[in-house]
Amino acid sequence: MTHAAFTPASGEISLPVDLLRQFDVPGPRYTSYPTADRFVDAFGAEDYAQALRRRREAGAQAPPLSLYVHVPFCESLCYYCACNKIVTRHHERGRQYLSDLAREAGLQAAQLGRGATVGHLHLGGGSPTFLDDAELGELMELLHRSFAFVPGGERSIEIDPRTVDAQRLANLAALGFNRLSFGVQDFDPAVQQAVHRIQPAQQVFALMDAARALGFGSINVDLIYGLPRQNDASFERTLAQIRELRPDRIALYAYAHLPERFKPQRRIAAEELPDAAARVRMLASAIARLTEAGYVYIGMDHFALPDDPLAIAKREGRLQRDFQGYGTRPEGDLIALGVSGIGRVGATYSQNAKSLDEYRDLLDQGRLPVVRGLALSRDDLLRREVIMALMCRGRIDFNAMGDAFAIDFRRYFAVEFAALGSLVANGLVRLSDHDLVVTEQGWFLVRAVAMVFDRYCRANRTRFSRVV
């Protein structure tokens, strides 16, 4: 179901400190619902295989797949990183990993049916460009042996600018990749030093020029606010450089400092982190500066130029949110390959083994490497629709949602409506007889709004990042 998209009227928004203190609590980012912390070990490889077979039985009625491949290797450690990664300079490990991926792709195809169509491909990590050009070519070949790629479909790859040059970008284009995402995070040298990721701005500018000359579209740049040694002035300088760089898309993430969960973050000096008020100022500044420069504010962490497919999808109410963030892909099944990969097939989620040893051991046994997941209940599916409507469109249409799930929406969510009082009183949402709309101020805290409808959210949410 589609509804009119929410569009902030202005980037000139500020949050009172007391309001921030009230709602800036740990909470999910809602790249899925239920969130991955709800996955259970009781859901295993056979449950996933059944989901694949059910999709196979749907035959031509099933829309094209999205395919995600996780390449966990990095040459150096970035202290802020919370991704599943293996830091190594032994590049021979990449070649061995390709044989693992080939085995997994074969096992998936055995259940799904060889030649299942793929509309979207995304390589993430880690750093996919840890693999050399020949290895990336081998990866594409093994994927083509198990899947049929739709001509003209999106093929994207995450780029560590320190590992590529113009020639490598040309080779990626020759392999069929048509979208790039550059990991920048921040251009300030002091911040780069604090997070152990030194990459001069001129290097990124040169790569952007080369990528455009090669015809890559929808080029994305990742930024992070809330990093150590960032302040209002330094972040303004980074924003000015980004405006000059002018990527098609910008993903602006809030740094989540969780050193108790992610060991590399223990190398970050907590006293060098900006406080919550400074983080909000940085986010507000980013919204103001980027919208002034012509970018459309897509949602909690994405911006795009008006003619980019992401901005068009928002205008047309087709925006989606999944494990890679906001996107234009039609809602559907996602096959994930590689260590720790998370997939979605039918009304199920699944996750592969997180350690390379366990992942490889399961493949050695001829088994799909799925170790946990979830079969969604009808209530899960309903709440997922509600939460994604908030995250993607900033609006819930009670009648449309009620008709789609054959419920009286207000009666079904009576407890949640009672909990909306403080959000309404503080101007974060507007409530009428027929809909709920997130306000401009509320868009800063849309995760807090979504949490009201999350049945699994409890008082102990320390495993999540903070809302701002």
Tab-separated table of C-alpha atoms in Angstrom:
chain	number	residue	atom	x	y	z
A	1	MET	CA	0.000	0.000	0.000
A	2	THR	CA	1.314	3.510	-0.749
A	3	HIS	CA	0.551	6.848	0.816
A	4	ALA	CA	1.789	10.390	0.285
A	5	ALA	CA	5.383	10.779	1.383
A	6	PHE	CA	6.342	12.981	4.306
A	7	THR	CA	8.535	15.934	3.295
A	8	PRO	CA	10.013	18.381	5.830
A	9	ALA	CA	9.373	21.947	4.770
A	10	SER	CA	12.695	23.269	6.011
A	11	GLY	CA	16.027	22.177	7.385
A	12	GLU	CA	15.943	25.004	9.931
A	13	ILE	CA	14.768	22.816	12.797
A	14	SER	CA	16.005	22.702	16.362
A	15	LEU	CA	15.177	20.529	19.318
A	16	PRO	CA	14.995	21.913	22.857
A	17	VAL	CA	17.558	20.223	25.104
A	18	ASP	CA	14.885	19.012	27.518
A	19	LEU	CA	12.994	17.383	24.644
A	20	LEU	CA	16.186	15.699	23.492
A	21	ARG	CA	16.838	14.396	26.996
A	22	GLN	CA	13.326	13.006	27.194
A	23	PHE	CA	13.374	11.069	23.922
A	24	ASP	CA	17.054	10.433	23.158
A	25	VAL	CA	17.038	6.833	24.363
A	26	PRO	CA	18.535	3.639	22.914
A	27	GLY	CA	16.392	2.173	20.169
A	28	PRO	CA	16.464	0.147	16.927
A	29	ARG	CA	17.282	1.656	13.538
A	30	TYR	CA	14.465	-0.419	12.021
A	31	THR	CA	16.203	-1.762	8.973
A	32	SER	CA	13.853	-4.644	9.724
A	33	TYR	CA	10.974	-5.474	12.029
A	34	PRO	CA	11.241	-7.477	14.135
A	35	THR	CA	14.858	-6.413	14.599
A	36	ALA	CA	17.747	-8.865	14.387
A	37	ASP	CA	18.046	-9.147	18.173
A	38	ARG	CA	14.716	-11.043	18.071
A	39	PHE	CA	16.107	-13.793	15.826
A	40	VAL	CA	16.139	-17.209	17.495
A	41	ASP	CA	18.405	-20.243	17.236
A	42	ALA	CA	15.312	-22.446	16.857
A	43	PHE	CA	14.984	-21.120	13.302
A	44	GLY	CA	17.653	-22.944	11.338
A	45	ALA	CA	18.813	-24.090	7.936
A	46	GLU	CA	15.826	-26.360	7.259
A	47	ASP	CA	13.351	-23.573	8.054
A	48	TYR	CA	15.200	-21.358	5.614
A	49	ALA	CA	15.306	-24.093	2.987
A	50	GLN	CA	11.518	-24.458	3.278
A	51	ALA	CA	11.109	-20.732	2.680
A	52	LEU	CA	13.280	-21.011	-0.434
A	53	ARG	CA	11.244	-23.946	-1.714
A	54	ARG	CA	7.987	-22.056	-1.160
A	55	ARG	CA	9.367	-19.219	-3.256
A	56	ARG	CA	10.415	-21.716	-5.919
A	57	GLU	CA	6.857	-23.073	-6.029
A	58	ALA	CA	5.598	-19.535	-6.727
A	59	GLY	CA	7.488	-19.716	-10.024
A	60	ALA	CA	7.086	-16.785	-12.380
A	61	GLN	CA	4.737	-15.056	-9.944
A	62	ALA	CA	7.660	-14.310	-7.631
A	63	PRO	CA	9.234	-10.895	-8.325
A	64	PRO	CA	12.999	-10.688	-8.942
A	65	LEU	CA	15.244	-11.191	-5.950
A	66	SER	CA	17.597	-8.775	-4.289
A	67	LEU	CA	21.000	-10.348	-3.646
A	68	TYR	CA	23.458	-9.258	-0.959
A	69	VAL	CA	27.011	-10.606	-0.740
A	70	HIS	CA	29.034	-9.932	2.412
A	71	VAL	CA	32.818	-9.674	1.974
A	72	PRO	CA	34.156	-9.397	5.533
A	73	PHE	CA	37.806	-8.508	4.916
A	74	CYS	CA	39.520	-5.152	5.543
A	75	GLU	CA	43.196	-4.272	5.363
A	76	SER	CA	43.077	-1.924	8.361
A	77	LEU	CA	40.852	-1.362	11.367
A	78	CYS	CA	38.528	1.652	11.594
A	79	TYR	CA	37.874	2.231	15.285
A	80	TYR	CA	34.236	3.283	14.872
A	81	CYS	CA	33.231	0.216	12.854
A	82	ALA	CA	30.506	-2.117	14.138
A	83	CYS	CA	30.326	-4.275	10.997
A	84	ASN	CA	31.174	-7.958	10.926
A	85	LYS	CA	34.740	-7.850	9.595
A	86	ILE	CA	38.087	-9.602	9.525
A	87	VAL	CA	41.117	-7.320	9.504
A	88	THR	CA	43.974	-8.894	7.569
A	89	ARG	CA	46.605	-8.130	4.960
A	90	HIS	CA	46.672	-11.753	3.797
A	91	HIS	CA	44.826	-11.414	0.506
A	92	GLU	CA	44.949	-15.137	-0.150
A	93	ARG	CA	42.108	-15.393	2.362
A	94	GLY	CA	39.881	-13.640	-0.148
A	95	ARG	CA	40.422	-16.333	-2.757
A	96	GLN	CA	39.567	-19.074	-0.271
A	97	TYR	CA	36.423	-17.153	0.665
A	98	LEU	CA	35.308	-17.139	-2.966
A	99	SER	CA	35.206	-20.935	-2.934
A	100	ASP	CA	33.020	-20.725	0.194
A	101	LEU	CA	30.637	-18.331	-1.546
A	102	ALA	CA	30.465	-20.630	-4.566
A	103	ARG	CA	29.453	-23.534	-2.344
A	104	GLU	CA	26.826	-21.482	-0.541
A	105	ALA	CA	25.375	-20.109	-3.792
A	106	GLY	CA	25.089	-23.688	-5.062
A	107	LEU	CA	23.278	-24.810	-1.910
A	108	GLN	CA	20.868	-21.905	-2.136
A	109	ALA	CA	20.199	-22.561	-5.815
A	110	ALA	CA	19.508	-26.232	-5.074
A	111	GLN	CA	16.519	-25.170	-2.960
A	112	LEU	CA	15.515	-22.050	-4.820
A	113	GLY	CA	15.999	-23.383	-8.304
A	114	ARG	CA	18.993	-22.494	-10.427
A	115	GLY	CA	18.463	-19.406	-12.524
A	116	ALA	CA	16.221	-17.475	-10.135
A	117	THR	CA	16.064	-13.887	-11.393
A	118	VAL	CA	17.933	-11.138	-9.544
A	119	GLY	CA	16.986	-7.498	-9.982
A	120	HIS	CA	19.390	-5.927	-7.509
A	121	LEU	CA	22.887	-6.908	-6.378
A	122	HIS	CA	24.819	-5.281	-3.561
A	123	LEU	CA	28.338	-6.111	-2.356
A	124	GLY	CA	29.054	-4.970	1.186
A	125	GLY	CA	31.444	-5.646	3.990
A	126	GLY	CA	34.013	-5.245	5.304
A	127	SER	CA	35.535	-3.891	2.142
A	128	PRO	CA	34.497	-5.696	-1.054
A	129	THR	CA	37.394	-3.974	-2.815
A	130	PHE	CA	39.714	-6.053	-0.611
A	131	LEU	CA	39.244	-8.541	-3.456
A	132	ASP	CA	41.342	-7.756	-6.518
A	133	ASP	CA	39.813	-7.295	-9.947
A	134	ALA	CA	40.333	-10.922	-10.990
A	135	GLU	CA	38.686	-12.125	-7.774
A	136	LEU	CA	35.747	-9.771	-8.234
A	137	GLY	CA	35.378	-11.152	-11.738
A	138	GLU	CA	35.402	-14.672	-10.335
A	139	LEU	CA	32.741	-13.633	-7.816
A	140	MET	CA	30.485	-12.336	-10.582
A	141	GLU	CA	30.985	-15.542	-12.559
A	142	LEU	CA	29.998	-17.762	-9.641
A	143	LEU	CA	26.896	-15.656	-9.023
A	144	HIS	CA	25.902	-15.960	-12.683
A	145	ARG	CA	26.185	-19.744	-12.404
A	146	SER	CA	23.441	-19.825	-9.769
A	147	PHE	CA	21.287	-16.772	-10.584
A	148	ALA	CA	19.931	-14.983	-13.660
A	149	PHE	CA	20.466	-11.235	-13.542
A	150	VAL	CA	17.804	-8.955	-14.983
A	151	PRO	CA	19.293	-6.755	-17.742
A	152	GLY	CA	19.653	-3.177	-16.553
A	153	GLY	CA	19.249	-4.109	-12.898
A	154	GLU	CA	21.069	-2.288	-10.120
A	155	ARG	CA	24.505	-3.642	-9.265
A	156	SER	CA	26.174	-1.737	-6.462
A	157	ILE	CA	29.368	-2.098	-4.476
A	158	GLU	CA	30.780	-0.414	-1.380
A	159	ILE	CA	34.139	1.237	-2.022
A	160	ASP	CA	36.975	1.929	0.383
A	161	PRO	CA	38.622	4.897	-1.411
A	162	ARG	CA	42.011	3.822	-0.095
A	163	THR	CA	41.854	0.579	-2.087
A	164	VAL	CA	40.894	1.759	-5.585
A	165	ASP	CA	42.049	4.054	-8.362
A	166	ALA	CA	40.522	5.147	-11.675
A	167	GLN	CA	41.616	1.936	-13.401
A	168	ARG	CA	39.949	-0.208	-10.762
A	169	LEU	CA	36.735	1.779	-11.159
A	170	ALA	CA	36.890	1.123	-14.893
A	171	ASN	CA	37.284	-2.578	-14.212
A	172	LEU	CA	34.238	-2.507	-11.917
A	173	ALA	CA	32.214	-0.887	-14.686
A	174	ALA	CA	33.367	-3.610	-17.088
A	175	LEU	CA	32.119	-6.233	-14.611
A	176	GLY	CA	28.659	-4.694	-14.757
A	177	PHE	CA	28.579	-2.571	-11.616
A	178	ASN	CA	26.587	0.626	-12.145
A	179	ARG	CA	26.353	2.079	-8.613
A	180	LEU	CA	29.103	2.936	-6.127
A	181	SER	CA	29.106	3.867	-2.462
A	182	PHE	CA	32.219	5.608	-1.147
A	183	GLY	CA	33.025	5.347	2.541
A	184	VAL	CA	34.123	8.864	3.547
A	185	GLN	CA	32.781	9.342	7.125
A	186	ASP	CA	34.555	12.710	7.657
A	187	PHE	CA	37.085	14.842	5.772
A	188	ASP	CA	38.674	16.445	8.849
A	189	PRO	CA	42.254	15.161	9.386
A	190	ALA	CA	41.957	15.215	13.188
A	191	VAL	CA	38.781	13.144	13.094
A	192	GLN	CA	40.314	10.723	10.594
A	193	GLN	CA	43.296	10.274	12.893
A	194	ALA	CA	41.025	9.634	15.892
A	195	VAL	CA	39.174	6.847	14.073
A	196	HIS	CA	42.232	5.399	12.290
A	197	ARG	CA	41.020	6.076	8.745
A	198	ILE	CA	43.286	8.483	6.889
A	199	GLN	CA	42.099	9.335	3.373
A	200	PRO	CA	42.761	12.815	1.942
A	201	ALA	CA	39.799	14.656	0.477
A	202	GLN	CA	41.549	15.090	-2.869
A	203	GLN	CA	41.674	11.299	-3.229
A	204	VAL	CA	37.880	11.070	-2.933
A	205	PHE	CA	37.359	14.007	-5.310
A	206	ALA	CA	39.573	12.358	-7.939
A	207	LEU	CA	37.688	9.076	-7.639
A	208	MET	CA	34.348	10.858	-7.929
A	209	ASP	CA	35.494	12.551	-11.144
A	210	ALA	CA	36.636	9.194	-12.534
A	211	ALA	CA	33.391	7.455	-11.557
A	212	ARG	CA	31.295	10.101	-13.282
A	213	ALA	CA	33.426	9.926	-16.394
A	214	LEU	CA	32.812	6.173	-16.465
A	215	GLY	CA	29.049	6.666	-16.292
A	216	PHE	CA	28.303	5.405	-12.798
A	217	GLY	CA	24.915	6.637	-11.546
A	218	SER	CA	23.455	7.289	-8.098
A	219	ILE	CA	26.901	7.539	-6.515
A	220	ASN	CA	26.594	7.505	-2.717
A	221	VAL	CA	28.869	8.890	-0.025
A	222	ASP	CA	28.692	7.686	3.585
A	223	LEU	CA	29.165	10.221	6.383
A	224	ILE	CA	29.057	9.787	10.158
A	225	TYR	CA	28.252	12.412	12.773
A	226	GLY	CA	29.105	12.007	16.437
A	227	LEU	CA	32.689	10.832	15.838
A	228	PRO	CA	35.548	11.734	18.202
A	229	ARG	CA	37.029	15.226	17.743
A	230	GLN	CA	34.099	16.342	15.605
A	231	ASN	CA	32.666	19.724	16.502
A	232	ASP	CA	30.307	22.209	14.903
A	233	ALA	CA	33.051	23.985	12.958
A	234	SER	CA	34.836	20.870	11.690
A	235	PHE	CA	31.592	19.239	10.603
A	236	GLU	CA	30.547	22.419	8.764
A	237	ARG	CA	33.807	22.194	6.808
A	238	THR	CA	33.109	18.566	5.896
A	239	LEU	CA	29.586	19.515	4.781
A	240	ALA	CA	31.002	22.295	2.600
A	241	GLN	CA	33.342	19.784	0.930
A	242	ILE	CA	30.474	17.347	0.417
A	243	ARG	CA	28.427	20.078	-1.242
A	244	GLU	CA	31.346	20.685	-3.586
A	245	LEU	CA	31.753	16.951	-4.235
A	246	ARG	CA	28.000	16.727	-4.903
A	247	PRO	CA	27.350	12.976	-4.822
A	248	ASP	CA	23.945	11.800	-6.014
A	249	ARG	CA	23.160	10.333	-2.597
A	250	ILE	CA	24.400	10.872	0.930
A	251	ALA	CA	23.967	8.436	3.804
A	252	LEU	CA	24.470	10.307	7.079
A	253	TYR	CA	24.685	7.961	10.049
A	254	ALA	CA	24.816	8.659	13.755
A	255	TYR	CA	27.859	7.064	15.362
A	256	ALA	CA	26.789	4.461	17.928
A	257	HIS	CA	29.402	4.189	20.671
A	258	LEU	CA	28.946	0.705	22.117
A	259	PRO	CA	32.443	-0.337	23.242
A	260	GLU	CA	31.055	-3.102	25.422
A	261	ARG	CA	29.803	-4.813	22.243
A	262	PHE	CA	32.374	-3.741	19.647
A	263	LYS	CA	35.957	-4.135	20.803
A	264	PRO	CA	37.572	-1.736	18.245
A	265	GLN	CA	35.539	1.137	19.711
A	266	ARG	CA	37.458	0.791	22.970
A	267	ARG	CA	40.301	2.587	21.205
A	268	ILE	CA	38.145	5.699	20.950
A	269	ALA	CA	38.548	8.184	23.808
A	270	ALA	CA	35.035	8.699	25.159
A	271	GLU	CA	35.903	12.219	26.328
A	272	GLU	CA	36.579	13.191	22.689
A	273	LEU	CA	33.031	12.327	21.600
A	274	PRO	CA	30.604	15.231	21.025
A	275	ASP	CA	27.723	15.368	23.488
A	276	ALA	CA	24.073	14.756	22.599
A	277	ALA	CA	23.320	18.450	22.053
A	278	ALA	CA	26.266	18.791	19.653
A	279	ARG	CA	25.112	15.706	17.755
A	280	VAL	CA	21.673	17.229	17.261
A	281	ARG	CA	23.263	20.479	16.044
A	282	MET	CA	25.336	18.512	13.533
A	283	LEU	CA	22.274	16.681	12.253
A	284	ALA	CA	20.270	19.915	12.016
A	285	SER	CA	23.179	21.596	10.239
A	286	ALA	CA	23.447	18.725	7.769
A	287	ILE	CA	19.746	18.903	6.971
A	288	ALA	CA	19.912	22.677	6.520
A	289	ARG	CA	23.103	22.780	4.449
A	290	LEU	CA	22.242	19.858	2.216
A	291	THR	CA	18.662	20.911	1.534
A	292	GLU	CA	19.956	24.407	0.753
A	293	ALA	CA	22.232	22.723	-1.790
A	294	GLY	CA	19.245	21.090	-3.475
A	295	TYR	CA	19.220	17.681	-1.782
A	296	VAL	CA	15.963	16.010	-0.823
A	297	TYR	CA	15.836	14.845	2.786
A	298	ILE	CA	14.809	11.220	2.288
A	299	GLY	CA	14.598	10.133	5.898
A	300	MET	CA	16.497	9.667	9.110
A	301	ASP	CA	19.850	9.077	7.415
A	302	HIS	CA	19.573	9.594	3.648
A	303	PHE	CA	19.662	12.525	1.213
A	304	ALA	CA	19.449	12.484	-2.572
A	305	LEU	CA	19.425	14.916	-5.469
A	306	PRO	CA	15.903	15.524	-6.833
A	307	ASP	CA	16.427	13.517	-10.048
A	308	ASP	CA	17.948	10.511	-8.271
A	309	PRO	CA	15.745	7.365	-8.186
A	310	LEU	CA	15.740	7.515	-4.362
A	311	ALA	CA	14.195	10.988	-4.341
A	312	ILE	CA	11.740	9.992	-7.066
A	313	ALA	CA	10.695	6.927	-5.056
A	314	LYS	CA	10.033	9.132	-2.044
A	315	ARG	CA	7.899	11.554	-4.037
A	316	GLU	CA	5.880	8.664	-5.446
A	317	GLY	CA	5.463	6.915	-2.063
A	318	ARG	CA	7.562	3.916	-3.147
A	319	LEU	CA	10.395	4.296	-0.649
A	320	GLN	CA	11.540	1.114	1.087
A	321	ARG	CA	13.796	0.384	4.029
A	322	ASP	CA	15.803	-2.807	4.484
A	323	PHE	CA	19.084	-4.072	5.882
A	324	GLN	CA	21.024	-1.675	3.623
A	325	GLY	CA	18.962	1.369	4.699
A	326	TYR	CA	16.596	3.335	2.447
A	327	GLY	CA	16.236	2.141	-1.122
A	328	THR	CA	14.073	1.966	-4.220
A	329	ARG	CA	13.874	-1.815	-4.508
A	330	PRO	CA	10.338	-3.170	-4.554
A	331	GLU	CA	9.486	-4.879	-1.297
A	332	GLY	CA	10.389	-8.522	-1.735
A	333	ASP	CA	12.807	-11.314	-1.032
A	334	LEU	CA	16.474	-10.749	-0.226
A	335	ILE	CA	19.019	-13.560	-0.517
A	336	ALA	CA	22.178	-13.012	1.533
A	337	LEU	CA	25.444	-14.811	0.844
A	338	GLY	CA	28.491	-14.844	3.072
A	339	VAL	CA	29.410	-14.837	6.717
A	340	SER	CA	26.817	-13.061	8.943
A	341	GLY	CA	24.571	-12.256	5.942
A	342	ILE	CA	20.916	-11.532	6.786
A	343	GLY	CA	18.205	-12.513	4.314
A	344	ARG	CA	14.455	-12.130	4.013
A	345	VAL	CA	12.371	-14.710	2.170
A	346	GLY	CA	8.598	-14.711	2.441
A	347	ALA	CA	7.568	-14.126	6.034
A	348	THR	CA	10.963	-15.162	7.399
A	349	TYR	CA	14.314	-13.644	8.277
A	350	SER	CA	17.521	-15.667	8.424
A	351	GLN	CA	21.138	-15.050	9.357
A	352	ASN	CA	24.294	-16.936	8.477
A	353	ALA	CA	26.962	-17.904	10.988
A	354	LYS	CA	28.856	-14.840	12.211
A	355	SER	CA	32.286	-16.428	12.463
A	356	LEU	CA	34.179	-17.527	9.377
A	357	ASP	CA	35.159	-20.828	11.017
A	358	GLU	CA	31.548	-21.786	11.791
A	359	TYR	CA	30.370	-20.593	8.383
A	360	ARG	CA	33.003	-22.696	6.630
A	361	ASP	CA	32.404	-25.717	8.862
A	362	LEU	CA	28.704	-25.799	7.960
A	363	LEU	CA	29.548	-25.576	4.268
A	364	ASP	CA	32.059	-28.428	4.699
A	365	GLN	CA	29.120	-30.483	5.986
A	366	GLY	CA	27.107	-29.620	2.886
A	367	ARG	CA	24.677	-27.535	4.923
A	368	LEU	CA	23.278	-24.061	4.414
A	369	PRO	CA	25.147	-21.845	6.913
A	370	VAL	CA	21.975	-20.375	8.485
A	371	VAL	CA	22.193	-20.478	12.278
A	372	ARG	CA	19.266	-18.338	13.398
A	373	GLY	CA	16.285	-16.407	12.139
A	374	LEU	CA	12.589	-15.816	12.624
A	375	ALA	CA	9.243	-16.842	11.163
A	376	LEU	CA	7.055	-13.732	11.369
A	377	SER	CA	3.630	-13.908	12.960
A	378	ARG	CA	0.608	-12.025	11.602
A	379	ASP	CA	1.152	-9.425	14.335
A	380	ASP	CA	4.809	-9.070	13.265
A	381	LEU	CA	3.746	-8.477	9.659
A	382	LEU	CA	1.203	-5.849	10.694
A	383	ARG	CA	3.621	-3.997	12.951
A	384	ARG	CA	6.319	-4.174	10.288
A	385	GLU	CA	3.960	-2.438	7.874
A	386	VAL	CA	3.139	0.233	10.464
A	387	ILE	CA	6.769	0.883	11.406
A	388	MET	CA	7.955	0.993	7.795
A	389	ALA	CA	5.136	3.424	6.952
A	390	LEU	CA	6.488	5.697	9.688
A	391	MET	CA	10.134	5.283	8.695
A	392	CYS	CA	9.567	5.701	4.952
A	393	ARG	CA	6.581	8.016	4.642
A	394	GLY	CA	6.115	9.576	8.085
A	395	ARG	CA	2.424	8.744	8.062
A	396	ILE	CA	0.013	5.976	9.042
A	397	ASP	CA	-3.359	5.877	7.297
A	398	PHE	CA	-5.565	4.082	9.849
A	399	ASN	CA	-8.318	3.081	7.419
A	400	ALA	CA	-5.986	1.778	4.706
A	401	MET	CA	-3.919	-0.165	7.228
A	402	GLY	CA	-7.027	-1.519	8.928
A	403	ASP	CA	-8.525	-2.648	5.616
A	404	ALA	CA	-5.291	-4.343	4.551
A	405	PHE	CA	-5.144	-6.441	7.736
A	406	ALA	CA	-8.898	-6.716	8.445
A	407	ILE	CA	-8.673	-4.996	11.840
A	408	ASP	CA	-10.078	-1.999	13.650
A	409	PHE	CA	-6.784	-0.103	13.770
A	410	ARG	CA	-7.521	2.071	16.797
A	411	ARG	CA	-8.892	-0.828	18.792
A	412	TYR	CA	-5.998	-3.152	17.880
A	413	PHE	CA	-3.436	-0.533	18.898
A	414	ALA	CA	-5.331	0.902	21.883
A	415	VAL	CA	-2.302	0.538	24.176
A	416	GLU	CA	-0.060	2.224	21.625
A	417	PHE	CA	-2.489	5.124	21.127
A	418	ALA	CA	-2.431	5.727	24.876
A	419	ALA	CA	1.382	5.850	24.738
A	420	LEU	CA	1.353	8.476	21.965
A	421	GLY	CA	0.249	11.185	24.373
A	422	SER	CA	3.715	12.493	25.183
A	423	LEU	CA	4.719	12.504	21.498
A	424	VAL	CA	1.634	14.538	20.615
A	425	ALA	CA	2.102	16.894	23.569
A	426	ASN	CA	5.703	17.553	22.567
A	427	GLY	CA	4.835	18.214	18.933
A	428	LEU	CA	6.541	15.146	17.487
A	429	VAL	CA	3.393	13.740	15.854
A	430	ARG	CA	-0.031	15.024	14.799
A	431	LEU	CA	-2.952	12.736	15.450
A	432	SER	CA	-6.352	12.898	13.721
A	433	ASP	CA	-9.300	10.542	13.420
A	434	HIS	CA	-7.887	9.028	10.245
A	435	ASP	CA	-4.088	9.276	10.419
A	436	LEU	CA	-0.882	9.893	12.348
A	437	VAL	CA	1.709	12.237	10.802
A	438	VAL	CA	5.283	12.766	11.949
A	439	THR	CA	6.066	16.489	12.303
A	440	GLU	CA	9.252	18.287	11.288
A	441	GLN	CA	10.577	18.087	14.847
A	442	GLY	CA	9.417	14.493	15.109
A	443	TRP	CA	11.440	13.513	12.071
A	444	PHE	CA	14.591	13.923	14.170
A	445	LEU	CA	13.182	11.302	16.539
A	446	VAL	CA	11.228	9.093	14.134
A	447	ARG	CA	12.819	6.022	15.677
A	448	ALA	CA	11.247	6.977	19.002
A	449	VAL	CA	7.874	7.256	17.264
A	450	ALA	CA	8.294	3.836	15.650
A	451	MET	CA	9.262	2.294	18.981
A	452	VAL	CA	5.743	2.937	20.302
A	453	PHE	CA	4.461	0.275	17.879
A	454	ASP	CA	7.303	-2.196	18.568
A	455	ARG	CA	5.876	-5.045	20.640
A	456	TYR	CA	9.337	-6.299	21.520
A	457	CYS	CA	10.755	-3.022	22.808
A	458	ARG	CA	11.242	-3.135	26.550
A	459	ALA	CA	12.920	-0.911	29.134
A	460	ASN	CA	16.307	-2.586	28.624
A	461	ARG	CA	17.444	-1.367	25.198
A	462	THR	CA	21.128	-0.826	25.939
A	463	ARG	CA	22.183	-3.054	23.022
A	464	PHE	CA	20.898	-0.389	20.598
A	465	SER	CA	22.360	2.946	19.587
A	466	ARG	CA	20.754	6.134	20.834
A	467	VAL	CA	17.987	7.733	18.804
A	468	VAL	CA	20.027	10.884	18.007
